Amino acid sequence: PIIRHPAAFFHTHATFHIDSQSVVCACVLGALRATDLSQLAFALHMGLVTLDSSAWWEWVPTASNLADEGSRKAPNTQLPQPP
């Protein structure tokens, strides 16, 4: 979201709900032993600084992550529709 819609993050505080503990650690620490993931985490932090933004990362259980709902349902199962 930050790369595609930077204006939405300008001067803001964002909260991200992530169901991967490894990704949460990467975002919080900003650097890791794995070079490729470390570079992505560093780029994320530099993007936030450039946009004068701050972020908070929360781990959520996989079943609670609405972004993955479609991948957990069987193809013929109806997803709940907004009211």
Short mmCIF file of N, CA, C and O in Angstrom, two decimals:
data_model
loop_
_atom_site.label_atom_id
_atom_site.label_comp_id
_atom_site.label_asym_id
_atom_site.label_seq_id
_atom_site.Cartn_x
_atom_site.Cartn_y
_atom_site.Cartn_z
N PRO A 1 0.80 -1.20 0.00
CA PRO A 1 0.00 0.00 0.00
C PRO A 1 0.85 1.27 0.00
O PRO A 1 0.48 2.25 -0.60
N ILE A 2 1.98 1.25 0.68
CA ILE A 2 2.79 2.47 0.77
C ILE A 2 3.40 2.83 -0.58
O ILE A 2 3.45 4.00 -0.95
N ILE A 3 3.81 1.84 -1.33
CA ILE A 3 4.42 2.11 -2.64
C ILE A 3 3.37 2.53 -3.66
O ILE A 3 3.58 3.45 -4.44
N ARG A 4 2.22 1.89 -3.67
CA ARG A 4 1.18 2.21 -4.65
C ARG A 4 0.41 3.47 -4.33
O ARG A 4 -0.09 4.15 -5.22
N HIS A 5 0.25 3.78 -3.06
CA HIS A 5 -0.55 4.93 -2.64
C HIS A 5 0.18 5.75 -1.59
O HIS A 5 -0.32 5.92 -0.46
N PRO A 6 1.33 6.32 -1.93
CA PRO A 6 2.10 7.05 -0.92
C PRO A 6 1.36 8.24 -0.32
O PRO A 6 1.52 8.54 0.86
N ALA A 7 0.55 8.91 -1.10
CA ALA A 7 -0.16 10.09 -0.60
C ALA A 7 -1.09 9.73 0.57
O ALA A 7 -1.32 10.53 1.46
N ALA A 8 -1.59 8.51 0.57
CA ALA A 8 -2.49 8.08 1.64
C ALA A 8 -1.75 7.94 2.97
O ALA A 8 -2.38 7.93 4.03
N PHE A 9 -0.43 7.85 2.92
CA PHE A 9 0.35 7.67 4.13
C PHE A 9 1.11 8.92 4.55
O PHE A 9 1.84 8.92 5.52
N PHE A 10 0.95 10.01 3.83
CA PHE A 10 1.69 11.24 4.12
C PHE A 10 1.20 11.83 5.43
O PHE A 10 0.01 12.05 5.63
N HIS A 11 2.12 12.07 6.36
CA HIS A 11 1.80 12.64 7.69
C HIS A 11 0.75 11.82 8.43
O HIS A 11 -0.19 12.38 9.02
N THR A 12 0.87 10.51 8.42
CA THR A 12 -0.13 9.69 9.10
C THR A 12 0.53 8.70 10.05
O THR A 12 1.74 8.50 10.03
N HIS A 13 -0.30 8.07 10.83
CA HIS A 13 0.11 6.94 11.65
C HIS A 13 -0.74 5.77 11.18
O HIS A 13 -1.97 5.84 11.22
N ALA A 14 -0.11 4.71 10.72
CA ALA A 14 -0.82 3.55 10.19
C ALA A 14 -0.64 2.35 11.10
O ALA A 14 0.41 2.17 11.72
N THR A 15 -1.66 1.53 11.18
CA THR A 15 -1.59 0.27 11.91
C THR A 15 -1.78 -0.86 10.90
O THR A 15 -2.75 -0.86 10.15
N PHE A 16 -0.84 -1.79 10.89
CA PHE A 16 -0.89 -2.93 9.97
C PHE A 16 -1.14 -4.20 10.78
O PHE A 16 -0.47 -4.45 11.78
N HIS A 17 -2.09 -5.00 10.35
CA HIS A 17 -2.40 -6.28 10.99
C HIS A 17 -1.84 -7.37 10.10
O HIS A 17 -2.28 -7.54 8.96
N ILE A 18 -0.87 -8.13 10.63
CA ILE A 18 -0.12 -9.11 9.85
C ILE A 18 -0.20 -10.46 10.54
O ILE A 18 -0.02 -10.55 11.76
N ASP A 19 -0.43 -11.52 9.76
CA ASP A 19 -0.55 -12.84 10.36
C ASP A 19 0.73 -13.67 10.28
O ASP A 19 0.72 -14.86 10.54
N SER A 20 1.83 -13.05 9.95
CA SER A 20 3.13 -13.74 9.92
C SER A 20 4.05 -13.11 10.97
O SER A 20 4.39 -11.93 10.88
N GLN A 21 4.43 -13.89 11.95
CA GLN A 21 5.30 -13.37 12.99
C GLN A 21 6.66 -12.95 12.43
O GLN A 21 7.25 -11.97 12.90
N SER A 22 7.14 -13.64 11.42
CA SER A 22 8.42 -13.28 10.79
C SER A 22 8.34 -11.90 10.15
O SER A 22 9.27 -11.10 10.26
N VAL A 23 7.24 -11.62 9.47
CA VAL A 23 7.07 -10.33 8.82
C VAL A 23 6.92 -9.22 9.86
O VAL A 23 7.49 -8.14 9.70
N VAL A 24 6.18 -9.48 10.92
CA VAL A 24 6.05 -8.49 11.99
C VAL A 24 7.43 -8.16 12.57
O VAL A 24 7.77 -6.99 12.74
N CYS A 25 8.22 -9.18 12.83
CA CYS A 25 9.58 -8.95 13.36
C CYS A 25 10.42 -8.15 12.38
O CYS A 25 11.15 -7.24 12.78
N ALA A 26 10.32 -8.46 11.10
CA ALA A 26 11.08 -7.72 10.10
C ALA A 26 10.68 -6.25 10.08
O ALA A 26 11.53 -5.36 10.01
N CYS A 27 9.38 -5.99 10.15
CA CYS A 27 8.90 -4.61 10.14
C CYS A 27 9.31 -3.86 11.40
O CYS A 27 9.71 -2.70 11.34
N VAL A 28 9.23 -4.51 12.53
CA VAL A 28 9.57 -3.86 13.80
C VAL A 28 11.06 -3.60 13.89
O VAL A 28 11.50 -2.50 14.25
N LEU A 29 11.87 -4.60 13.56
CA LEU A 29 13.32 -4.46 13.69
C LEU A 29 13.94 -3.61 12.59
O LEU A 29 14.92 -2.92 12.82
N GLY A 30 13.39 -3.70 11.39
CA GLY A 30 13.93 -2.93 10.28
C GLY A 30 15.16 -3.53 9.65
O GLY A 30 15.69 -3.02 8.68
N ALA A 31 15.65 -4.62 10.19
CA ALA A 31 16.82 -5.30 9.63
C ALA A 31 16.84 -6.74 10.14
O ALA A 31 16.43 -7.01 11.26
N LEU A 32 17.32 -7.63 9.30
CA LEU A 32 17.41 -9.04 9.66
C LEU A 32 18.66 -9.65 9.05
O LEU A 32 19.34 -9.02 8.25
N ARG A 33 18.94 -10.89 9.42
CA ARG A 33 20.10 -11.57 8.83
C ARG A 33 19.88 -11.88 7.36
O ARG A 33 20.82 -11.83 6.58
N ALA A 34 18.68 -12.23 6.98
CA ALA A 34 18.37 -12.52 5.57
C ALA A 34 18.45 -11.21 4.78
O ALA A 34 17.66 -10.29 5.02
N THR A 35 19.39 -11.13 3.86
CA THR A 35 19.66 -9.88 3.15
C THR A 35 18.45 -9.36 2.39
O THR A 35 18.13 -8.17 2.46
N ASP A 36 17.75 -10.23 1.67
CA ASP A 36 16.62 -9.75 0.86
C ASP A 36 15.50 -9.19 1.73
O ASP A 36 14.97 -8.12 1.45
N LEU A 37 15.16 -9.87 2.80
CA LEU A 37 14.10 -9.37 3.68
C LEU A 37 14.56 -8.13 4.44
O LEU A 37 13.79 -7.21 4.66
N SER A 38 15.84 -8.09 4.78
CA SER A 38 16.38 -6.93 5.46
C SER A 38 16.30 -5.69 4.57
O SER A 38 15.98 -4.59 5.04
N GLN A 39 16.57 -5.85 3.29
CA GLN A 39 16.49 -4.72 2.36
C GLN A 39 15.05 -4.23 2.22
O GLN A 39 14.81 -3.02 2.15
N LEU A 40 14.10 -5.14 2.19
CA LEU A 40 12.69 -4.74 2.12
C LEU A 40 12.26 -4.00 3.38
O LEU A 40 11.57 -2.99 3.31
N ALA A 41 12.67 -4.50 4.53
CA ALA A 41 12.32 -3.85 5.79
C ALA A 41 12.94 -2.46 5.87
O ALA A 41 12.30 -1.50 6.30
N PHE A 42 14.19 -2.35 5.43
CA PHE A 42 14.86 -1.05 5.43
C PHE A 42 14.15 -0.07 4.49
O PHE A 42 13.92 1.08 4.84
N ALA A 43 13.77 -0.56 3.31
CA ALA A 43 13.06 0.29 2.35
C ALA A 43 11.72 0.76 2.92
O ALA A 43 11.32 1.91 2.72
N LEU A 44 11.04 -0.13 3.64
CA LEU A 44 9.77 0.24 4.27
C LEU A 44 9.99 1.38 5.27
O LEU A 44 9.27 2.38 5.27
N HIS A 45 11.00 1.24 6.10
CA HIS A 45 11.28 2.28 7.10
C HIS A 45 11.70 3.59 6.44
O HIS A 45 11.29 4.67 6.88
N MET A 46 12.50 3.52 5.39
CA MET A 46 12.91 4.73 4.68
C MET A 46 11.70 5.40 4.02
O MET A 46 11.58 6.62 4.00
N GLY A 47 10.78 4.59 3.49
CA GLY A 47 9.56 5.14 2.91
C GLY A 47 8.72 5.86 3.95
O GLY A 47 8.18 6.94 3.69
N LEU A 48 8.62 5.28 5.13
CA LEU A 48 7.85 5.92 6.20
C LEU A 48 8.49 7.24 6.62
O LEU A 48 7.80 8.23 6.85
N VAL A 49 9.82 7.26 6.71
CA VAL A 49 10.53 8.50 7.06
C VAL A 49 10.30 9.55 5.99
O VAL A 49 10.02 10.72 6.29
N THR A 50 10.41 9.16 4.74
CA THR A 50 10.22 10.09 3.62
C THR A 50 8.82 10.69 3.64
O THR A 50 8.64 11.87 3.33
N LEU A 51 7.84 9.89 4.01
CA LEU A 51 6.45 10.35 4.04
C LEU A 51 6.09 11.02 5.36
O LEU A 51 4.95 11.42 5.57
N ASP A 52 7.05 11.13 6.27
CA ASP A 52 6.82 11.71 7.58
C ASP A 52 5.68 10.97 8.28
O ASP A 52 4.75 11.56 8.83
N SER A 53 5.76 9.64 8.23
CA SER A 53 4.72 8.78 8.78
C SER A 53 5.30 7.87 9.85
O SER A 53 6.51 7.68 9.95
N SER A 54 4.41 7.30 10.61
CA SER A 54 4.82 6.28 11.58
C SER A 54 3.88 5.09 11.43
O SER A 54 2.80 5.21 10.84
N ALA A 55 4.32 3.95 11.94
CA ALA A 55 3.51 2.74 11.78
C ALA A 55 3.60 1.88 13.03
O ALA A 55 4.58 1.94 13.78
N TRP A 56 2.57 1.11 13.22
CA TRP A 56 2.50 0.12 14.28
C TRP A 56 2.12 -1.18 13.62
O TRP A 56 1.21 -1.23 12.80
N TRP A 57 2.81 -2.26 13.97
CA TRP A 57 2.54 -3.57 13.39
C TRP A 57 2.01 -4.48 14.47
O TRP A 57 2.59 -4.61 15.54
N GLU A 58 0.89 -5.10 14.18
CA GLU A 58 0.25 -6.03 15.11
C GLU A 58 0.17 -7.40 14.47
O GLU A 58 -0.25 -7.54 13.32
N TRP A 59 0.54 -8.43 15.24
CA TRP A 59 0.34 -9.80 14.77
C TRP A 59 -1.10 -10.20 15.08
O TRP A 59 -1.64 -9.90 16.14
N VAL A 60 -1.72 -10.85 14.12
CA VAL A 60 -3.07 -11.39 14.31
C VAL A 60 -3.06 -12.86 13.90
O VAL A 60 -2.29 -13.25 13.02
N PRO A 61 -3.87 -13.70 14.52
CA PRO A 61 -3.95 -15.09 14.09
C PRO A 61 -4.41 -15.17 12.64
O PRO A 61 -5.19 -14.33 12.18
N THR A 62 -3.93 -16.14 11.92
CA THR A 62 -4.24 -16.27 10.49
C THR A 62 -5.74 -16.27 10.23
O THR A 62 -6.22 -15.62 9.31
N ALA A 63 -6.49 -16.97 11.05
CA ALA A 63 -7.95 -17.05 10.84
C ALA A 63 -8.62 -15.69 11.02
O ALA A 63 -9.72 -15.47 10.52
N SER A 64 -7.97 -14.76 11.69
CA SER A 64 -8.54 -13.43 11.93
C SER A 64 -8.16 -12.42 10.86
O SER A 64 -8.65 -11.30 10.87
N ASN A 65 -7.29 -12.80 9.95
CA ASN A 65 -6.82 -11.87 8.93
C ASN A 65 -7.80 -11.84 7.76
O ASN A 65 -7.86 -12.77 6.96
N LEU A 66 -8.58 -10.78 7.68
CA LEU A 66 -9.60 -10.68 6.62
C LEU A 66 -9.01 -10.62 5.23
O LEU A 66 -9.65 -11.00 4.26
N ALA A 67 -7.77 -10.17 5.11
CA ALA A 67 -7.15 -10.08 3.79
C ALA A 67 -6.95 -11.45 3.17
O ALA A 67 -6.89 -11.58 1.94
N ASP A 68 -6.87 -12.49 3.96
CA ASP A 68 -6.65 -13.84 3.44
C ASP A 68 -7.93 -14.66 3.34
O ASP A 68 -7.89 -15.83 3.03
N GLU A 69 -9.05 -14.07 3.64
CA GLU A 69 -10.31 -14.81 3.69
C GLU A 69 -10.58 -15.59 2.40
O GLU A 69 -10.96 -16.74 2.44
N GLY A 70 -10.36 -14.98 1.27
CA GLY A 70 -10.63 -15.64 0.00
C GLY A 70 -9.78 -16.86 -0.24
O GLY A 70 -10.22 -17.83 -0.86
N SER A 71 -8.56 -16.85 0.24
CA SER A 71 -7.67 -17.99 0.01
C SER A 71 -7.97 -19.16 0.95
O SER A 71 -7.52 -20.27 0.71
N ARG A 72 -8.73 -18.92 2.01
CA ARG A 72 -9.05 -20.00 2.95
C ARG A 72 -10.39 -20.65 2.65
O ARG A 72 -10.70 -21.70 3.18
N LYS A 73 -11.20 -20.03 1.85
CA LYS A 73 -12.52 -20.58 1.54
C LYS A 73 -12.43 -21.52 0.34
O LYS A 73 -11.63 -21.33 -0.56
N ALA A 74 -13.29 -22.51 0.33
CA ALA A 74 -13.39 -23.39 -0.83
C ALA A 74 -13.93 -22.57 -2.00
O ALA A 74 -14.68 -21.61 -1.81
N PRO A 75 -13.56 -22.91 -3.24
CA PRO A 75 -13.97 -22.10 -4.40
C PRO A 75 -15.46 -21.86 -4.52
O PRO A 75 -15.89 -20.82 -4.97
N ASN A 76 -16.30 -22.81 -4.09
CA ASN A 76 -17.74 -22.65 -4.24
C ASN A 76 -18.42 -22.03 -3.01
O ASN A 76 -19.61 -21.89 -2.96
N THR A 77 -17.63 -21.69 -2.01
CA THR A 77 -18.19 -21.12 -0.79
C THR A 77 -18.43 -19.62 -0.98
O THR A 77 -17.59 -18.91 -1.48
N GLN A 78 -19.59 -19.16 -0.57
CA GLN A 78 -19.92 -17.75 -0.67
C GLN A 78 -19.24 -16.99 0.47
O GLN A 78 -19.35 -17.37 1.62
N LEU A 79 -18.55 -15.92 0.13
CA LEU A 79 -17.98 -15.05 1.14
C LEU A 79 -19.05 -14.10 1.64
O LEU A 79 -19.96 -13.73 0.90
N PRO A 80 -18.99 -13.69 2.91
CA PRO A 80 -19.98 -12.75 3.41
C PRO A 80 -19.92 -11.43 2.65
O PRO A 80 -18.84 -10.96 2.32
N GLN A 81 -21.06 -10.90 2.32
CA GLN A 81 -21.15 -9.64 1.60
C GLN A 81 -21.42 -8.50 2.57
O GLN A 81 -22.15 -8.68 3.54
N PRO A 82 -20.82 -7.34 2.33
CA PRO A 82 -21.10 -6.21 3.23
C PRO A 82 -22.56 -5.81 3.14
O PRO A 82 -23.21 -5.98 2.12
N PRO A 83 -23.09 -5.23 4.24
CA PRO A 83 -24.51 -4.84 4.25
C PRO A 83 -24.78 -3.71 3.28
O PRO A 83 -24.00 -3.01 2.85
#
